[in-house]
Amino acid sequence: MANAYAALVKPPTELDALSRSMLTAFAELVQASGLGPVADLGCGPGRVTAHLAGLGVSPIGIDVSPKMIELARTAFPDLPFSVGSITALEFADDALGGILAFYPTHHTPPELLPLVFAEFYRTLAPGGHLLLVGHVGSGEHRRPTQAYGGLPVSFESYRLPPGQLAELLNRAGFTIDAQLVQEPDEKLTWKIASFLAHKPISQEAGLTS
């Protein structure tokens, strides 16, 4: 369904104003840190990866779908893209200046989120920034059978409460700097939450422990 997804999903320039602002703030924080590249995890067809590049950061797109990566490489041949899983990132410890997780984790079973967030923490440099965005709710578990124009699909979606996600990020070691919850409206079909967080430097961790 990669082609249908790419045809139907809005480009970053057509997102709501708050979502665009969070992406811009994240890019500015990463640039100010000067720590390294940004991993766009669950990059899909690469449009958000390219948007990040346009905001002045050095992105690397990662997606579990080989077809998505094929589309991304075709559309943006000057940017790096690789097939990979958010449960086992192929980056060294402290290698990244930023991580963007733009709607991949609500498809992850909740019991695997501690592993995923531990991978985010491991690969992010001290002082590096994370932007996590995804659908939230009150614990709903959805199993759609059709999507993206009526195509048959087989995937799951978990709409966890924002507070639960915040707690998991804190347990992984992150410091949350900002949290935005957006209610459904004429542009948003589902309730979404965005978290701007960072990996503390050792001195900061010592001061707050």
Short mmCIF file of N, CA and C in Angstrom, two decimals, residues 74-176:
data_model
loop_
_atom_site.label_atom_id
_atom_site.label_comp_id
_atom_site.label_asym_id
_atom_site.label_seq_id
_atom_site.Cartn_x
_atom_site.Cartn_y
_atom_site.Cartn_z
N THR A 74 13.68 7.45 -4.73
CA THR A 74 13.34 7.94 -6.06
C THR A 74 12.95 9.41 -6.02
N ALA A 75 12.18 9.80 -5.02
CA ALA A 75 11.71 11.18 -4.93
C ALA A 75 12.80 12.14 -4.47
N PHE A 76 13.70 11.66 -3.62
CA PHE A 76 14.73 12.54 -3.02
C PHE A 76 16.09 11.86 -3.11
N PRO A 77 16.66 11.77 -4.31
CA PRO A 77 17.90 11.01 -4.50
C PRO A 77 19.12 11.59 -3.79
N ASP A 78 19.05 12.84 -3.37
CA ASP A 78 20.19 13.46 -2.71
C ASP A 78 20.20 13.22 -1.20
N LEU A 79 19.16 12.56 -0.67
CA LEU A 79 19.08 12.32 0.77
C LEU A 79 19.31 10.83 1.07
N PRO A 80 19.88 10.51 2.24
CA PRO A 80 20.12 9.11 2.60
C PRO A 80 18.88 8.45 3.22
N PHE A 81 18.56 7.25 2.74
CA PHE A 81 17.44 6.48 3.28
C PHE A 81 17.88 5.03 3.44
N SER A 82 17.39 4.37 4.51
CA SER A 82 17.74 2.98 4.76
C SER A 82 16.55 2.24 5.35
N VAL A 83 16.47 0.94 5.06
CA VAL A 83 15.48 0.08 5.68
C VAL A 83 15.95 -0.26 7.09
N GLY A 84 15.06 -0.12 8.07
CA GLY A 84 15.43 -0.43 9.45
C GLY A 84 14.22 -0.42 10.36
N SER A 85 14.41 -0.94 11.56
CA SER A 85 13.34 -1.05 12.55
C SER A 85 13.64 -0.17 13.75
N ILE A 86 12.59 0.45 14.29
CA ILE A 86 12.78 1.30 15.47
C ILE A 86 13.06 0.47 16.72
N THR A 87 12.88 -0.84 16.65
CA THR A 87 13.21 -1.68 17.81
C THR A 87 14.68 -2.06 17.86
N ALA A 88 15.42 -1.83 16.77
CA ALA A 88 16.85 -2.19 16.73
C ALA A 88 17.53 -1.26 15.74
N LEU A 89 17.82 -0.04 16.18
CA LEU A 89 18.40 0.97 15.30
C LEU A 89 19.86 0.69 15.02
N GLU A 90 20.25 0.84 13.77
CA GLU A 90 21.63 0.56 13.37
C GLU A 90 22.48 1.82 13.46
N PHE A 91 22.44 2.44 14.63
CA PHE A 91 23.29 3.60 14.93
C PHE A 91 24.09 3.29 16.18
N ALA A 92 25.29 3.85 16.25
CA ALA A 92 26.11 3.68 17.45
C ALA A 92 25.51 4.47 18.61
N ASP A 93 25.93 4.16 19.81
CA ASP A 93 25.52 4.92 20.99
C ASP A 93 25.89 6.40 20.80
N ASP A 94 24.99 7.29 21.20
CA ASP A 94 25.25 8.74 21.20
C ASP A 94 25.58 9.29 19.82
N ALA A 95 25.08 8.66 18.76
CA ALA A 95 25.47 9.05 17.39
C ALA A 95 24.63 10.16 16.80
N LEU A 96 23.44 10.40 17.33
CA LEU A 96 22.48 11.29 16.67
C LEU A 96 22.28 12.59 17.44
N GLY A 97 22.15 13.66 16.70
CA GLY A 97 21.81 14.94 17.32
C GLY A 97 20.32 15.11 17.51
N GLY A 98 19.53 14.35 16.77
CA GLY A 98 18.09 14.43 16.89
C GLY A 98 17.41 13.18 16.39
N ILE A 99 16.23 12.91 16.91
CA ILE A 99 15.37 11.82 16.45
C ILE A 99 13.97 12.38 16.25
N LEU A 100 13.45 12.17 15.04
CA LEU A 100 12.06 12.50 14.76
C LEU A 100 11.30 11.19 14.62
N ALA A 101 10.29 10.99 15.45
CA ALA A 101 9.40 9.84 15.35
C ALA A 101 8.01 10.39 15.04
N PHE A 102 7.73 10.57 13.75
CA PHE A 102 6.53 11.26 13.28
C PHE A 102 5.49 10.23 12.88
N TYR A 103 4.70 9.80 13.86
CA TYR A 103 3.60 8.84 13.69
C TYR A 103 4.00 7.37 13.48
N PRO A 104 5.16 6.89 13.96
CA PRO A 104 5.39 5.45 13.83
C PRO A 104 5.02 4.64 15.07
N THR A 105 5.05 5.26 16.25
CA THR A 105 4.99 4.44 17.46
C THR A 105 3.58 4.02 17.85
N HIS A 106 2.52 4.65 17.30
CA HIS A 106 1.18 4.19 17.68
C HIS A 106 0.84 2.86 17.00
N HIS A 107 1.68 2.40 16.10
CA HIS A 107 1.52 1.05 15.54
C HIS A 107 2.31 0.00 16.33
N THR A 108 3.03 0.44 17.33
CA THR A 108 3.88 -0.46 18.13
C THR A 108 3.10 -0.98 19.33
N PRO A 109 3.07 -2.30 19.56
CA PRO A 109 2.41 -2.81 20.76
C PRO A 109 2.97 -2.12 22.01
N PRO A 110 2.11 -1.71 22.93
CA PRO A 110 2.57 -0.97 24.10
C PRO A 110 3.68 -1.65 24.88
N GLU A 111 3.67 -2.99 24.91
CA GLU A 111 4.70 -3.68 25.67
C GLU A 111 6.09 -3.52 25.05
N LEU A 112 6.16 -3.11 23.77
CA LEU A 112 7.45 -2.90 23.12
C LEU A 112 7.93 -1.45 23.20
N LEU A 113 7.09 -0.54 23.66
CA LEU A 113 7.49 0.86 23.70
C LEU A 113 8.70 1.12 24.61
N PRO A 114 8.83 0.46 25.78
CA PRO A 114 10.05 0.68 26.54
C PRO A 114 11.32 0.32 25.76
N LEU A 115 11.26 -0.74 24.96
CA LEU A 115 12.41 -1.10 24.12
C LEU A 115 12.67 -0.04 23.07
N VAL A 116 11.61 0.44 22.43
CA VAL A 116 11.75 1.46 21.40
C VAL A 116 12.33 2.75 21.99
N PHE A 117 11.80 3.19 23.11
CA PHE A 117 12.29 4.44 23.71
C PHE A 117 13.70 4.27 24.25
N ALA A 118 14.06 3.07 24.68
CA ALA A 118 15.44 2.81 25.09
C ALA A 118 16.39 2.92 23.90
N GLU A 119 15.95 2.47 22.73
CA GLU A 119 16.76 2.62 21.51
C GLU A 119 16.91 4.10 21.15
N PHE A 120 15.83 4.86 21.28
CA PHE A 120 15.93 6.30 21.04
C PHE A 120 16.98 6.91 21.97
N TYR A 121 16.91 6.56 23.24
CA TYR A 121 17.81 7.13 24.23
C TYR A 121 19.25 6.71 23.97
N ARG A 122 19.45 5.44 23.62
CA ARG A 122 20.80 4.92 23.40
C ARG A 122 21.50 5.65 22.24
N THR A 123 20.78 5.86 21.15
CA THR A 123 21.41 6.39 19.95
C THR A 123 21.48 7.92 19.93
N LEU A 124 20.75 8.57 20.81
CA LEU A 124 20.76 10.03 20.86
C LEU A 124 21.93 10.52 21.71
N ALA A 125 22.63 11.52 21.22
CA ALA A 125 23.75 12.09 21.98
C ALA A 125 23.23 12.85 23.19
N PRO A 126 23.98 12.89 24.29
CA PRO A 126 23.59 13.73 25.42
C PRO A 126 23.38 15.18 24.96
N GLY A 127 22.25 15.74 25.31
CA GLY A 127 21.88 17.07 24.84
C GLY A 127 21.11 17.06 23.53
N GLY A 128 20.98 15.87 22.91
CA GLY A 128 20.22 15.75 21.67
C GLY A 128 18.72 15.77 21.91
N HIS A 129 17.96 16.02 20.86
CA HIS A 129 16.53 16.26 20.98
C HIS A 129 15.70 15.20 20.27
N LEU A 130 14.54 14.92 20.85
CA LEU A 130 13.55 13.99 20.30
C LEU A 130 12.24 14.74 20.08
N LEU A 131 11.63 14.51 18.91
CA LEU A 131 10.24 14.93 18.69
C LEU A 131 9.44 13.67 18.38
N LEU A 132 8.53 13.34 19.28
CA LEU A 132 7.66 12.18 19.13
C LEU A 132 6.24 12.69 18.87
N VAL A 133 5.63 12.23 17.78
CA VAL A 133 4.27 12.64 17.41
C VAL A 133 3.47 11.39 17.07
N GLY A 134 2.24 11.31 17.56
CA GLY A 134 1.42 10.16 17.22
C GLY A 134 -0.01 10.30 17.68
N HIS A 135 -0.84 9.37 17.23
CA HIS A 135 -2.24 9.34 17.67
C HIS A 135 -2.32 8.89 19.12
N VAL A 136 -3.22 9.50 19.86
CA VAL A 136 -3.43 9.15 21.26
C VAL A 136 -4.92 9.00 21.52
N GLY A 137 -5.25 8.50 22.70
CA GLY A 137 -6.65 8.31 23.06
C GLY A 137 -6.75 7.88 24.50
N SER A 138 -7.64 6.95 24.77
CA SER A 138 -7.84 6.48 26.14
C SER A 138 -7.55 4.99 26.24
N GLY A 139 -6.68 4.50 25.37
CA GLY A 139 -6.32 3.09 25.40
C GLY A 139 -6.95 2.24 24.33
N GLU A 140 -7.53 2.87 23.30
CA GLU A 140 -8.18 2.11 22.23
C GLU A 140 -7.17 1.26 21.45
N HIS A 141 -7.62 0.10 21.04
CA HIS A 141 -6.83 -0.81 20.22
C HIS A 141 -7.61 -1.07 18.93
N ARG A 142 -7.10 -0.59 17.81
CA ARG A 142 -7.81 -0.67 16.55
C ARG A 142 -7.13 -1.67 15.61
N ARG A 143 -7.95 -2.40 14.85
CA ARG A 143 -7.46 -3.35 13.86
C ARG A 143 -8.19 -3.10 12.54
N PRO A 144 -7.81 -2.08 11.80
CA PRO A 144 -8.51 -1.78 10.55
C PRO A 144 -8.30 -2.88 9.51
N THR A 145 -9.30 -3.08 8.69
CA THR A 145 -9.20 -4.05 7.59
C THR A 145 -9.10 -3.37 6.24
N GLN A 146 -9.40 -2.07 6.19
CA GLN A 146 -9.26 -1.30 4.96
C GLN A 146 -8.68 0.07 5.29
N ALA A 147 -7.89 0.60 4.38
CA ALA A 147 -7.31 1.93 4.56
C ALA A 147 -6.76 2.42 3.23
N TYR A 148 -6.43 3.72 3.18
CA TYR A 148 -5.77 4.31 2.02
C TYR A 148 -6.52 4.02 0.72
N GLY A 149 -7.77 4.47 0.72
CA GLY A 149 -8.58 4.33 -0.47
C GLY A 149 -9.28 2.99 -0.61
N GLY A 150 -9.44 2.26 0.50
CA GLY A 150 -10.15 1.00 0.47
C GLY A 150 -9.29 -0.23 0.27
N LEU A 151 -7.97 -0.08 0.34
CA LEU A 151 -7.09 -1.24 0.20
C LEU A 151 -7.21 -2.15 1.41
N PRO A 152 -7.16 -3.47 1.21
CA PRO A 152 -7.15 -4.38 2.36
C PRO A 152 -5.83 -4.25 3.12
N VAL A 153 -5.91 -4.10 4.43
CA VAL A 153 -4.72 -3.93 5.25
C VAL A 153 -4.78 -4.86 6.46
N SER A 154 -3.64 -5.08 7.06
CA SER A 154 -3.55 -5.87 8.28
C SER A 154 -2.51 -5.23 9.19
N PHE A 155 -2.95 -4.28 10.01
CA PHE A 155 -2.07 -3.67 10.99
C PHE A 155 -2.90 -3.25 12.20
N GLU A 156 -2.19 -2.89 13.25
CA GLU A 156 -2.86 -2.51 14.49
C GLU A 156 -2.45 -1.11 14.90
N SER A 157 -3.33 -0.47 15.66
CA SER A 157 -3.08 0.88 16.13
C SER A 157 -3.49 0.97 17.59
N TYR A 158 -2.61 1.56 18.40
CA TYR A 158 -2.84 1.67 19.84
C TYR A 158 -2.90 3.15 20.21
N ARG A 159 -4.03 3.60 20.71
CA ARG A 159 -4.22 5.01 21.07
C ARG A 159 -4.06 5.16 22.59
N LEU A 160 -2.82 5.28 23.05
CA LEU A 160 -2.55 5.38 24.47
C LEU A 160 -2.79 6.80 24.98
N PRO A 161 -3.08 6.96 26.27
CA PRO A 161 -3.20 8.29 26.84
C PRO A 161 -1.88 9.04 26.78
N PRO A 162 -1.90 10.36 26.53
CA PRO A 162 -0.65 11.12 26.50
C PRO A 162 0.18 10.98 27.77
N GLY A 163 -0.49 10.92 28.91
CA GLY A 163 0.24 10.78 30.17
C GLY A 163 1.04 9.49 30.26
N GLN A 164 0.50 8.43 29.67
CA GLN A 164 1.22 7.15 29.68
C GLN A 164 2.47 7.24 28.82
N LEU A 165 2.37 7.89 27.66
CA LEU A 165 3.54 8.07 26.82
C LEU A 165 4.59 8.94 27.50
N ALA A 166 4.14 10.00 28.17
CA ALA A 166 5.07 10.86 28.89
C ALA A 166 5.81 10.08 29.98
N GLU A 167 5.08 9.24 30.69
CA GLU A 167 5.71 8.44 31.74
C GLU A 167 6.74 7.48 31.15
N LEU A 168 6.44 6.86 30.02
CA LEU A 168 7.39 5.95 29.39
C LEU A 168 8.65 6.69 28.92
N LEU A 169 8.47 7.90 28.39
CA LEU A 169 9.63 8.68 27.99
C LEU A 169 10.49 9.04 29.19
N ASN A 170 9.86 9.43 30.30
CA ASN A 170 10.61 9.75 31.51
C ASN A 170 11.36 8.53 32.04
N ARG A 171 10.71 7.38 32.02
CA ARG A 171 11.36 6.16 32.49
C ARG A 171 12.56 5.78 31.64
N ALA A 172 12.48 6.11 30.34
CA ALA A 172 13.60 5.82 29.45
C ALA A 172 14.78 6.76 29.69
N GLY A 173 14.55 7.85 30.43
CA GLY A 173 15.62 8.78 30.76
C GLY A 173 15.48 10.15 30.16
N PHE A 174 14.43 10.37 29.35
CA PHE A 174 14.27 11.65 28.68
C PHE A 174 13.72 12.71 29.62
N THR A 175 14.08 13.95 29.35
CA THR A 175 13.46 15.11 29.97
C THR A 175 12.51 15.73 28.96
N ILE A 176 11.24 15.84 29.29
CA ILE A 176 10.25 16.41 28.38
C ILE A 176 10.25 17.93 28.53
#
